Amino acid sequence: MNRFALMAGLLGAACSLGADPAPTAQDQIVARMQGEWRISLTEQQRRQVRTMRFLTRVPPPTNDELAQFKLTESESKAAIIILNEIRYDPHGERTQQLRTAIDHLEQGELSIGPTRLEVRLGDVKKAGRYEVGATTGTTAHLRLLRDDGKEESVALSLTPQHELVFGEGADSVMFVKR
């Protein structure tokens, strides 16, 4: 028996012995998304957090201090509304809720395993099993079967900068690998 026939026979035997199939493009993209991620705020979001921390400090900033912060027109309008609330009731429930919400903006984690996903954004937590519906390029559309019995569709996209975008549009959140 020549060597080529022997090699072909051995290769055929390996294939018929249940060798794992090669990973698909879908498997590869989902595997790249698996792991532990932390929130990554954009420059605009970081500016908003800084502004909100400035507005909610104790004691609240004066109008002169606010003018020195160089806010845009829309930021100034929002700042005045927030400051009026804080000045009216600096230790009230709504003011405390606002401070807590600001603290949570920088606390976000995403954990993706082979079959399970968990996202934590402050006090909000979603977790459950997922199934991959489809992948397009570097985006995976998942069906999340949440622990609370609800079901939802989630889009995950990898960026060229190795960030992971959770969701789509205005509600999307950016994460970086830990």
Tab-separated table of N, CA and C in Angstrom:
chain	number	residue	atom	x	y	z
A	1	MET	N	0.867	-1.176	0.000
A	1	MET	CA	0.000	0.000	0.000
A	1	MET	C	0.906	1.229	0.000
A	2	ASN	N	0.605	2.170	-0.889
A	2	ASN	CA	1.489	3.336	-0.927
A	2	ASN	C	1.148	4.300	0.201
A	3	ARG	N	2.077	5.203	0.483
A	3	ARG	CA	1.921	6.128	1.612
A	3	ARG	C	0.720	7.053	1.446
A	4	PHE	N	0.430	7.482	0.226
A	4	PHE	CA	-0.691	8.403	0.009
A	4	PHE	C	-2.019	7.736	0.323
A	5	ALA	N	-2.149	6.481	-0.053
A	5	ALA	CA	-3.380	5.755	0.243
A	5	ALA	C	-3.530	5.573	1.749
A	6	LEU	N	-2.414	5.290	2.430
A	6	LEU	CA	-2.439	5.128	3.871
A	6	LEU	C	-2.836	6.437	4.559
A	7	MET	N	-2.255	7.560	4.104
A	7	MET	CA	-2.588	8.876	4.675
A	7	MET	C	-4.058	9.198	4.449
A	8	ALA	N	-4.546	8.943	3.242
A	8	ALA	CA	-5.948	9.223	2.937
A	8	ALA	C	-6.847	8.375	3.820
A	9	GLY	N	-6.482	7.131	4.033
A	9	GLY	CA	-7.271	6.262	4.889
A	9	GLY	C	-7.285	6.740	6.331
A	10	LEU	N	-6.143	7.180	6.831
A	10	LEU	CA	-6.063	7.686	8.201
A	10	LEU	C	-6.862	8.972	8.365
A	11	LEU	N	-6.768	9.860	7.386
A	11	LEU	CA	-7.538	11.102	7.450
A	11	LEU	C	-9.030	10.814	7.414
A	12	GLY	N	-9.428	9.886	6.564
A	12	GLY	CA	-10.841	9.516	6.491
A	12	GLY	C	-11.313	8.902	7.793
A	13	ALA	N	-10.474	8.108	8.415
A	13	ALA	CA	-10.835	7.490	9.691
A	13	ALA	C	-10.994	8.548	10.768
A	14	ALA	N	-10.101	9.544	10.774
A	14	ALA	CA	-10.204	10.606	11.777
A	14	ALA	C	-11.506	11.364	11.613
A	15	CYS	N	-11.899	11.624	10.378
A	15	CYS	CA	-13.151	12.344	10.140
A	15	CYS	C	-14.342	11.516	10.570
A	16	SER	N	-14.276	10.220	10.366
A	16	SER	CA	-15.424	9.391	10.708
A	16	SER	C	-15.463	9.047	12.189
A	17	LEU	N	-14.412	9.356	12.931
A	17	LEU	CA	-14.387	9.060	14.354
A	17	LEU	C	-15.026	10.159	15.190
A	18	GLY	N	-15.717	11.090	14.558
A	18	GLY	CA	-16.414	12.127	15.305
A	18	GLY	C	-15.565	13.341	15.595
A	19	ALA	N	-14.607	13.641	14.764
A	19	ALA	CA	-13.811	14.849	14.968
A	19	ALA	C	-14.741	16.053	14.949
A	20	ASP	N	-14.440	17.032	15.786
A	20	ASP	CA	-15.274	18.234	15.861
A	20	ASP	C	-15.248	18.971	14.534
A	21	PRO	N	-16.414	19.470	14.113
A	21	PRO	CA	-16.428	20.248	12.874
A	21	PRO	C	-15.704	21.577	13.092
A	22	ALA	N	-15.201	22.120	12.016
A	22	ALA	CA	-14.509	23.415	12.106
A	22	ALA	C	-15.508	24.472	12.562
A	23	PRO	N	-15.067	25.420	13.412
A	23	PRO	CA	-15.987	26.466	13.875
A	23	PRO	C	-16.455	27.333	12.707
A	24	THR	N	-17.720	27.699	12.756
A	24	THR	CA	-18.287	28.568	11.724
A	24	THR	C	-17.929	30.016	12.037
A	25	ALA	N	-18.172	30.904	11.085
A	25	ALA	CA	-17.939	32.336	11.314
A	25	ALA	C	-18.791	32.816	12.485
A	26	GLN	N	-20.019	32.291	12.591
A	26	GLN	CA	-20.910	32.654	13.701
A	26	GLN	C	-20.303	32.217	15.027
A	27	ASP	N	-19.785	30.989	15.083
A	27	ASP	CA	-19.145	30.499	16.309
A	27	ASP	C	-17.955	31.378	16.688
A	28	GLN	N	-17.175	31.777	15.699
A	28	GLN	CA	-15.982	32.580	15.962
A	28	GLN	C	-16.338	33.959	16.504
A	29	ILE	N	-17.338	34.621	15.924
A	29	ILE	CA	-17.702	35.969	16.392
A	29	ILE	C	-18.275	35.902	17.805
A	30	VAL	N	-19.116	34.908	18.084
A	30	VAL	CA	-19.694	34.768	19.427
A	30	VAL	C	-18.596	34.429	20.433
A	31	ALA	N	-17.625	33.612	20.050
A	31	ALA	CA	-16.514	33.279	20.949
A	31	ALA	C	-15.698	34.526	21.291
A	32	ARG	N	-15.521	35.438	20.332
A	32	ARG	CA	-14.786	36.682	20.601
A	32	ARG	C	-15.548	37.583	21.568
A	33	MET	N	-16.863	37.442	21.625
A	33	MET	CA	-17.683	38.272	22.510
A	33	MET	C	-17.720	37.727	23.933
A	34	GLN	N	-17.381	36.466	24.100
A	34	GLN	CA	-17.443	35.861	25.426
A	34	GLN	C	-16.340	36.407	26.318
A	35	GLY	N	-16.680	36.570	27.592
A	35	GLY	CA	-15.711	37.053	28.563
A	35	GLY	C	-16.327	38.084	29.487
A	36	GLU	N	-15.462	38.772	30.211
A	36	GLU	CA	-15.880	39.786	31.181
A	36	GLU	C	-15.598	41.168	30.599
A	37	TRP	N	-16.604	42.041	30.637
A	37	TRP	CA	-16.518	43.376	30.060
A	37	TRP	C	-16.912	44.414	31.104
A	38	ARG	N	-16.371	45.621	30.989
A	38	ARG	CA	-16.772	46.739	31.852
A	38	ARG	C	-17.214	47.891	30.961
A	39	ILE	N	-18.057	48.746	31.512
A	39	ILE	CA	-18.628	49.847	30.735
A	39	ILE	C	-17.526	50.804	30.269
A	40	SER	N	-17.736	51.380	29.120
A	40	SER	CA	-16.803	52.353	28.551
A	40	SER	C	-17.624	53.545	28.077
A	41	LEU	N	-17.506	54.658	28.780
A	41	LEU	CA	-18.276	55.844	28.420
A	41	LEU	C	-17.584	56.600	27.294
A	42	THR	N	-18.388	57.180	26.402
A	42	THR	CA	-17.839	58.034	25.356
A	42	THR	C	-17.396	59.350	25.981
A	43	GLU	N	-16.664	60.149	25.234
A	43	GLU	CA	-16.221	61.452	25.749
A	43	GLU	C	-17.427	62.306	26.130
A	44	GLN	N	-18.466	62.278	25.308
A	44	GLN	CA	-19.678	63.061	25.606
A	44	GLN	C	-20.343	62.561	26.884
A	45	GLN	N	-20.417	61.244	27.065
A	45	GLN	CA	-21.004	60.690	28.279
A	45	GLN	C	-20.163	61.034	29.509
A	46	ARG	N	-18.838	60.994	29.371
A	46	ARG	CA	-17.971	61.375	30.498
A	46	ARG	C	-18.191	62.839	30.866
A	47	ARG	N	-18.357	63.702	29.863
A	47	ARG	CA	-18.627	65.123	30.119
A	47	ARG	C	-19.963	65.275	30.848
A	48	GLN	N	-20.966	64.513	30.430
A	48	GLN	CA	-22.273	64.580	31.086
A	48	GLN	C	-22.174	64.132	32.543
A	49	VAL	N	-21.411	63.092	32.808
A	49	VAL	CA	-21.236	62.617	34.185
A	49	VAL	C	-20.535	63.688	35.016
A	50	ARG	N	-19.470	64.290	34.470
A	50	ARG	CA	-18.771	65.363	35.197
A	50	ARG	C	-19.720	66.521	35.497
A	51	THR	N	-20.525	66.888	34.502
A	51	THR	CA	-21.475	67.991	34.682
A	51	THR	C	-22.485	67.653	35.764
A	52	MET	N	-23.018	66.437	35.736
A	52	MET	CA	-24.018	66.037	36.731
A	52	MET	C	-23.405	65.972	38.129
A	53	ARG	N	-22.184	65.501	38.244
A	53	ARG	CA	-21.512	65.488	39.555
A	53	ARG	C	-21.340	66.921	40.068
A	54	PHE	N	-20.979	67.830	39.168
A	54	PHE	CA	-20.827	69.241	39.525
A	54	PHE	C	-22.156	69.809	40.010
A	55	LEU	N	-23.234	69.498	39.307
A	55	LEU	CA	-24.549	70.047	39.650
A	55	LEU	C	-25.094	69.487	40.956
A	56	THR	N	-24.767	68.239	41.265
A	56	THR	CA	-25.359	67.587	42.439
A	56	THR	C	-24.458	67.635	43.673
A	57	ARG	N	-23.387	68.378	43.591
A	57	ARG	CA	-22.489	68.448	44.745
A	57	ARG	C	-23.179	69.172	45.913
A	58	VAL	N	-22.584	69.004	47.088
A	58	VAL	CA	-23.090	69.671	48.288
A	58	VAL	C	-22.007	70.626	48.768
A	59	PRO	N	-22.281	71.915	48.900
A	59	PRO	CA	-23.515	72.610	48.507
A	59	PRO	C	-23.589	72.749	46.983
A	60	PRO	N	-24.813	72.964	46.464
A	60	PRO	CA	-24.978	73.122	45.012
A	60	PRO	C	-24.175	74.322	44.504
A	61	PRO	N	-23.739	74.276	43.261
A	61	PRO	CA	-22.971	75.398	42.716
A	61	PRO	C	-23.818	76.666	42.617
A	62	THR	N	-23.139	77.793	42.704
A	62	THR	CA	-23.822	79.082	42.531
A	62	THR	C	-24.004	79.344	41.037
A	63	ASN	N	-24.796	80.360	40.715
A	63	ASN	CA	-24.991	80.725	39.307
A	63	ASN	C	-23.673	81.154	38.665
A	64	ASP	N	-22.822	81.853	39.423
A	64	ASP	CA	-21.515	82.265	38.892
A	64	ASP	C	-20.640	81.048	38.584
A	65	GLU	N	-20.640	80.066	39.479
A	65	GLU	CA	-19.868	78.838	39.233
A	65	GLU	C	-20.412	78.091	38.020
A	66	LEU	N	-21.719	78.088	37.888
A	66	LEU	CA	-22.342	77.429	36.744
A	66	LEU	C	-21.909	78.102	35.442
A	67	ALA	N	-21.863	79.421	35.423
A	67	ALA	CA	-21.449	80.158	34.224
A	67	ALA	C	-20.004	79.825	33.849
A	68	GLN	N	-19.158	79.601	34.836
A	68	GLN	CA	-17.755	79.278	34.575
A	68	GLN	C	-17.569	77.863	34.029
A	69	PHE	N	-18.576	77.021	34.163
A	69	PHE	CA	-18.479	75.632	33.711
A	69	PHE	C	-18.590	75.524	32.192
A	70	LYS	N	-19.009	76.597	31.527
A	70	LYS	CA	-19.076	76.680	30.061
A	70	LYS	C	-19.921	75.560	29.443
A	71	LEU	N	-21.181	75.526	29.823
A	71	LEU	CA	-22.116	74.548	29.285
A	71	LEU	C	-22.681	75.038	27.959
A	72	THR	N	-23.121	74.090	27.135
A	72	THR	CA	-23.823	74.464	25.908
A	72	THR	C	-25.204	74.990	26.295
A	73	GLU	N	-25.913	75.541	25.326
A	73	GLU	CA	-27.239	76.100	25.621
A	73	GLU	C	-28.190	75.024	26.148
A	74	SER	N	-28.212	73.871	25.497
A	74	SER	CA	-29.120	72.806	25.953
A	74	SER	C	-28.689	72.268	27.317
A	75	GLU	N	-27.379	72.165	27.555
A	75	GLU	CA	-26.895	71.724	28.866
A	75	GLU	C	-27.269	72.736	29.946
A	76	SER	N	-27.185	74.021	29.613
A	76	SER	CA	-27.538	75.073	30.581
A	76	SER	C	-28.999	74.992	30.982
A	77	LYS	N	-29.876	74.769	30.003
A	77	LYS	CA	-31.314	74.663	30.304
A	77	LYS	C	-31.575	73.483	31.235
A	78	ALA	N	-30.970	72.346	30.919
A	78	ALA	CA	-31.145	71.159	31.764
A	78	ALA	C	-30.545	71.392	33.146
A	79	ALA	N	-29.389	72.049	33.196
A	79	ALA	CA	-28.718	72.318	34.471
A	79	ALA	C	-29.578	73.186	35.377
A	80	ILE	N	-30.240	74.179	34.820
A	80	ILE	CA	-31.090	75.069	35.620
A	80	ILE	C	-32.242	74.292	36.240
A	81	ILE	N	-32.847	73.412	35.471
A	81	ILE	CA	-33.951	72.592	35.995
A	81	ILE	C	-33.446	71.712	37.142
A	82	ILE	N	-32.312	71.077	36.937
A	82	ILE	CA	-31.747	70.201	37.967
A	82	ILE	C	-31.364	70.998	39.210
A	83	LEU	N	-30.705	72.133	39.006
A	83	LEU	CA	-30.298	72.954	40.151
A	83	LEU	C	-31.490	73.471	40.940
A	84	ASN	N	-32.556	73.858	40.259
A	84	ASN	CA	-33.755	74.317	40.971
A	84	ASN	C	-34.293	73.215	41.876
A	85	GLU	N	-34.304	71.995	41.385
A	85	GLU	CA	-34.763	70.853	42.187
A	85	GLU	C	-33.839	70.641	43.385
A	86	ILE	N	-32.542	70.672	43.148
A	86	ILE	CA	-31.572	70.427	44.219
A	86	ILE	C	-31.601	71.547	45.251
A	87	ARG	N	-31.682	72.777	44.793
A	87	ARG	CA	-31.717	73.909	45.730
A	87	ARG	C	-33.001	73.908	46.560
A	88	TYR	N	-34.093	73.437	45.948
A	88	TYR	CA	-35.373	73.377	46.659
A	88	TYR	C	-35.311	72.335	47.765
A	89	ASP	N	-34.728	71.175	47.456
A	89	ASP	CA	-34.694	70.084	48.428
A	89	ASP	C	-33.366	69.327	48.295
A	90	PRO	N	-32.263	69.902	48.828
A	90	PRO	CA	-30.938	69.320	48.607
A	90	PRO	C	-30.748	67.912	49.169
A	91	HIS	N	-31.534	67.530	50.146
A	91	HIS	CA	-31.385	66.194	50.735
A	91	HIS	C	-32.625	65.334	50.507
A	92	GLY	N	-33.482	65.775	49.591
A	92	GLY	CA	-34.727	65.066	49.327
A	92	GLY	C	-34.520	63.769	48.559
A	93	GLU	N	-35.595	63.011	48.483
A	93	GLU	CA	-35.546	61.699	47.842
A	93	GLU	C	-35.164	61.797	46.366
A	94	ARG	N	-35.758	62.742	45.637
A	94	ARG	CA	-35.445	62.876	44.204
A	94	ARG	C	-33.989	63.261	43.988
A	95	THR	N	-33.469	64.125	44.847
A	95	THR	CA	-32.064	64.524	44.735
A	95	THR	C	-31.154	63.325	45.003
A	96	GLN	N	-31.485	62.530	46.014
A	96	GLN	CA	-30.686	61.338	46.322
A	96	GLN	C	-30.757	60.321	45.185
A	97	GLN	N	-31.946	60.164	44.593
A	97	GLN	CA	-32.089	59.252	43.455
A	97	GLN	C	-31.215	59.703	42.289
A	98	LEU	N	-31.166	60.998	42.062
A	98	LEU	CA	-30.344	61.546	40.987
A	98	LEU	C	-28.863	61.274	41.251
A	99	ARG	N	-28.412	61.500	42.471
A	99	ARG	CA	-27.011	61.239	42.817
A	99	ARG	C	-26.668	59.754	42.655
A	100	THR	N	-27.578	58.896	43.079
A	100	THR	CA	-27.361	57.453	42.939
A	100	THR	C	-27.294	57.063	41.470
A	101	ALA	N	-28.198	57.603	40.665
A	101	ALA	CA	-28.209	57.299	39.229
A	101	ALA	C	-26.897	57.720	38.571
A	102	ILE	N	-26.372	58.863	38.963
A	102	ILE	CA	-25.102	59.343	38.402
A	102	ILE	C	-23.966	58.396	38.783
A	103	ASP	N	-23.945	57.959	40.032
A	103	ASP	CA	-22.914	57.011	40.467
A	103	ASP	C	-22.974	55.726	39.647
A	104	HIS	N	-24.169	55.286	39.309
A	104	HIS	CA	-24.342	54.031	38.581
A	104	HIS	C	-23.964	54.134	37.110
A	105	LEU	N	-23.905	55.361	36.581
A	105	LEU	CA	-23.548	55.515	35.173
A	105	LEU	C	-22.163	54.955	34.869
A	106	GLU	N	-21.298	54.962	35.838
A	106	GLU	CA	-19.937	54.475	35.627
A	106	GLU	C	-19.748	53.038	36.114
A	107	GLN	N	-20.817	52.413	36.573
A	107	GLN	CA	-20.736	51.050	37.094
A	107	GLN	C	-21.534	50.128	36.188
A	108	GLY	N	-20.889	49.575	35.218
A	108	GLY	CA	-21.564	48.655	34.319
A	108	GLY	C	-20.660	47.481	34.003
A	109	GLU	N	-21.230	46.293	34.043
A	109	GLU	CA	-20.473	45.079	33.754
A	109	GLU	C	-21.303	44.160	32.881
A	110	LEU	N	-20.617	43.437	32.034
A	110	LEU	CA	-21.263	42.477	31.146
A	110	LEU	C	-20.441	41.203	31.173
A	111	SER	N	-21.103	40.087	31.404
A	111	SER	CA	-20.437	38.791	31.436
A	111	SER	C	-21.128	37.889	30.415
A	112	ILE	N	-20.352	37.350	29.490
A	112	ILE	CA	-20.916	36.478	28.456
A	112	ILE	C	-20.166	35.155	28.486
A	113	GLY	N	-20.906	34.089	28.761
A	113	GLY	CA	-20.347	32.745	28.731
A	113	GLY	C	-20.821	32.025	27.479
A	114	PRO	N	-20.534	30.742	27.362
A	114	PRO	CA	-20.947	29.995	26.173
A	114	PRO	C	-22.463	29.929	25.977
A	115	THR	N	-23.231	29.976	27.078
A	115	THR	CA	-24.691	29.883	26.957
A	115	THR	C	-25.428	30.896	27.815
A	116	ARG	N	-24.698	31.694	28.592
A	116	ARG	CA	-25.332	32.587	29.562
A	116	ARG	C	-24.772	33.999	29.441
A	117	LEU	N	-25.653	34.982	29.645
A	117	LEU	CA	-25.285	36.394	29.580
A	117	LEU	C	-25.816	37.087	30.820
A	118	GLU	N	-25.018	38.006	31.383
A	118	GLU	CA	-25.465	38.805	32.522
A	118	GLU	C	-24.947	40.218	32.338
A	119	VAL	N	-25.862	41.194	32.407
A	119	VAL	CA	-25.482	42.598	32.308
A	119	VAL	C	-25.961	43.306	33.563
A	120	ARG	N	-25.065	44.132	34.133
A	120	ARG	CA	-25.378	44.899	35.333
A	120	ARG	C	-25.036	46.354	35.058
A	121	LEU	N	-26.049	47.208	35.157
A	121	LEU	CA	-25.868	48.651	34.995
A	121	LEU	C	-26.452	49.309	36.230
A	122	GLY	N	-25.602	49.559	37.222
A	122	GLY	CA	-26.098	50.095	38.483
A	122	GLY	C	-26.989	49.077	39.161
A	123	ASP	N	-28.218	49.480	39.482
A	123	ASP	CA	-29.171	48.581	40.134
A	123	ASP	C	-29.894	47.666	39.152
A	124	VAL	N	-29.745	47.916	37.867
A	124	VAL	CA	-30.446	47.130	36.849
A	124	VAL	C	-29.604	45.910	36.506
A	125	LYS	N	-30.254	44.741	36.535
A	125	LYS	CA	-29.556	43.502	36.211
A	125	LYS	C	-30.451	42.657	35.317
A	126	LYS	N	-29.881	42.181	34.227
A	126	LYS	CA	-30.565	41.236	33.350
A	126	LYS	C	-29.636	40.049	33.186
A	127	ALA	N	-30.195	38.860	33.335
A	127	ALA	CA	-29.376	37.663	33.202
A	127	ALA	C	-30.233	36.528	32.682
A	128	GLY	N	-29.596	35.606	31.984
A	128	GLY	CA	-30.301	34.432	31.511
A	128	GLY	C	-29.516	33.690	30.444
A	129	ARG	N	-30.146	32.640	29.949
A	129	ARG	CA	-29.561	31.859	28.864
A	129	ARG	C	-29.794	32.604	27.556
A	130	TYR	N	-28.903	32.411	26.613
A	130	TYR	CA	-29.112	33.030	25.306
A	130	TYR	C	-28.919	32.011	24.201
A	131	GLU	N	-29.544	32.316	23.088
A	131	GLU	CA	-29.371	31.541	21.865
A	131	GLU	C	-29.000	32.523	20.772
A	132	VAL	N	-28.068	32.133	19.927
A	132	VAL	CA	-27.658	33.001	18.832
A	132	VAL	C	-28.665	32.849	17.703
A	133	GLY	N	-29.292	33.978	17.330
A	133	GLY	CA	-30.246	33.952	16.228
A	133	GLY	C	-29.546	34.029	14.891
A	134	ALA	N	-28.727	35.043	14.727
A	134	ALA	CA	-28.006	35.244	13.475
A	134	ALA	C	-26.817	36.147	13.742
A	135	THR	N	-25.853	36.084	12.855
A	135	THR	CA	-24.737	37.019	12.905
A	135	THR	C	-24.603	37.664	11.538
A	136	THR	N	-24.247	38.935	11.557
A	136	THR	CA	-24.002	39.685	10.332
A	136	THR	C	-22.708	40.451	10.544
A	137	GLY	N	-21.667	40.093	9.833
A	137	GLY	CA	-20.380	40.761	10.033
A	137	GLY	C	-19.905	40.549	11.457
A	138	THR	N	-19.804	41.637	12.215
A	138	THR	CA	-19.349	41.546	13.607
A	138	THR	C	-20.491	41.777	14.591
A	139	THR	N	-21.722	41.578	14.146
A	139	THR	CA	-22.900	41.736	15.002
A	139	THR	C	-23.588	40.390	15.190
A	140	ALA	N	-23.919	40.089	16.442
A	140	ALA	CA	-24.673	38.876	16.763
A	140	ALA	C	-26.014	39.291	17.353
A	141	HIS	N	-27.071	38.680	16.864
A	141	HIS	CA	-28.414	38.922	17.399
A	141	HIS	C	-28.763	37.731	18.284
A	142	LEU	N	-28.967	38.026	19.563
A	142	LEU	CA	-29.229	36.975	20.541
A	142	LEU	C	-30.671	37.011	21.003
A	143	ARG	N	-31.184	35.846	21.326
A	143	ARG	CA	-32.481	35.723	21.990
A	143	ARG	C	-32.160	35.408	23.442
A	144	LEU	N	-32.440	36.375	24.328
A	144	LEU	CA	-32.136	36.225	25.749
A	144	LEU	C	-33.366	35.707	26.472
A	145	LEU	N	-33.233	34.541	27.083
A	145	LEU	CA	-34.293	33.935	27.886
A	145	LEU	C	-33.954	34.263	29.335
A	146	ARG	N	-34.497	35.386	29.803
A	146	ARG	CA	-34.117	35.931	31.106
A	146	ARG	C	-34.548	35.031	32.259
A	147	ASP	N	-33.825	35.160	33.366
A	147	ASP	CA	-34.126	34.384	34.569
A	147	ASP	C	-35.513	34.697	35.115
A	148	ASP	N	-36.028	35.904	34.839
A	148	ASP	CA	-37.359	36.278	35.330
A	148	ASP	C	-38.479	35.778	34.418
A	149	GLY	N	-38.133	34.952	33.421
A	149	GLY	CA	-39.136	34.365	32.544
A	149	GLY	C	-39.431	35.176	31.292
A	150	LYS	N	-38.950	36.392	31.232
A	150	LYS	CA	-39.183	37.224	30.052
A	150	LYS	C	-38.163	36.886	28.972
A	151	GLU	N	-38.511	37.244	27.764
A	151	GLU	CA	-37.637	36.987	26.629
A	151	GLU	C	-37.415	38.294	25.884
A	152	GLU	N	-36.199	38.503	25.424
A	152	GLU	CA	-35.940	39.711	24.645
A	152	GLU	C	-34.843	39.453	23.623
A	153	SER	N	-34.819	40.314	22.632
A	153	SER	CA	-33.813	40.250	21.588
A	153	SER	C	-32.715	41.256	21.911
A	154	VAL	N	-31.471	40.836	21.778
A	154	VAL	CA	-30.332	41.694	22.104
A	154	VAL	C	-29.336	41.641	20.947
A	155	ALA	N	-28.859	42.811	20.539
A	155	ALA	CA	-27.815	42.880	19.519
A	155	ALA	C	-26.487	43.194	20.196
A	156	LEU	N	-25.452	42.464	19.821
A	156	LEU	CA	-24.092	42.707	20.304
A	156	LEU	C	-23.201	42.914	19.089
A	157	SER	N	-22.402	43.985	19.114
A	157	SER	CA	-21.516	44.276	17.981
A	157	SER	C	-20.106	44.546	18.476
A	158	LEU	N	-19.133	43.995	17.781
A	158	LEU	CA	-17.731	44.286	18.066
A	158	LEU	C	-17.280	45.433	17.168
A	159	THR	N	-16.559	46.390	17.750
A	159	THR	CA	-16.050	47.515	16.969
A	159	THR	C	-14.607	47.228	16.555
A	160	PRO	N	-14.098	47.967	15.577
A	160	PRO	CA	-12.688	47.792	15.198
A	160	PRO	C	-11.723	48.109	16.349
A	161	GLN	N	-12.183	48.886	17.343
A	161	GLN	CA	-11.347	49.222	18.501
A	161	GLN	C	-11.464	48.178	19.613
A	162	HIS	N	-12.051	47.023	19.304
A	162	HIS	CA	-12.197	45.907	20.248
A	162	HIS	C	-13.135	46.238	21.402
A	163	GLU	N	-14.119	47.084	21.141
A	163	GLU	CA	-15.163	47.372	22.120
A	163	GLU	C	-16.385	46.543	21.746
A	164	LEU	N	-17.253	46.335	22.713
A	164	LEU	CA	-18.480	45.590	22.483
A	164	LEU	C	-19.653	46.524	22.720
A	165	VAL	N	-20.511	46.657	21.726
A	165	VAL	CA	-21.693	47.504	21.842
A	165	VAL	C	-22.869	46.598	22.185
A	166	PHE	N	-23.501	46.865	23.318
A	166	PHE	CA	-24.659	46.101	23.791
A	166	PHE	C	-25.899	46.907	23.445
A	167	GLY	N	-26.767	46.379	22.593
A	167	GLY	CA	-27.969	47.092	22.176
A	167	GLY	C	-27.728	47.864	20.893
A	168	GLU	N	-28.750	48.620	20.505
A	168	GLU	CA	-28.666	49.388	19.267
A	168	GLU	C	-29.223	50.785	19.482
A	169	GLY	N	-28.741	51.723	18.703
A	169	GLY	CA	-29.276	53.082	18.729
A	169	GLY	C	-28.964	53.824	20.009
A	170	ALA	N	-29.910	54.684	20.409
A	170	ALA	CA	-29.709	55.564	21.570
A	170	ALA	C	-29.570	54.782	22.874
A	171	ASP	N	-30.113	53.578	22.937
A	171	ASP	CA	-30.055	52.787	24.167
A	171	ASP	C	-28.812	51.900	24.253
A	172	SER	N	-27.919	51.993	23.287
A	172	SER	CA	-26.751	51.115	23.298
A	172	SER	C	-25.747	51.555	24.360
A	173	VAL	N	-25.005	50.579	24.849
A	173	VAL	CA	-23.989	50.815	25.872
A	173	VAL	C	-22.699	50.163	25.382
A	174	MET	N	-21.586	50.868	25.544
A	174	MET	CA	-20.286	50.384	25.084
A	174	MET	C	-19.526	49.751	26.247
A	175	PHE	N	-18.882	48.614	25.956
A	175	PHE	CA	-18.078	47.905	26.952
A	175	PHE	C	-16.689	47.619	26.387
A	176	VAL	N	-15.708	47.520	27.286
A	176	VAL	CA	-14.356	47.084	26.924
A	176	VAL	C	-14.023	45.856	27.763
A	177	LYS	N	-13.189	44.988	27.196
A	177	LYS	CA	-12.831	43.747	27.880
A	177	LYS	C	-11.987	44.052	29.113
A	178	ARG	N	-12.242	43.326	30.191
A	178	ARG	CA	-11.452	43.498	31.423
A	178	ARG	C	-10.182	42.708	31.333
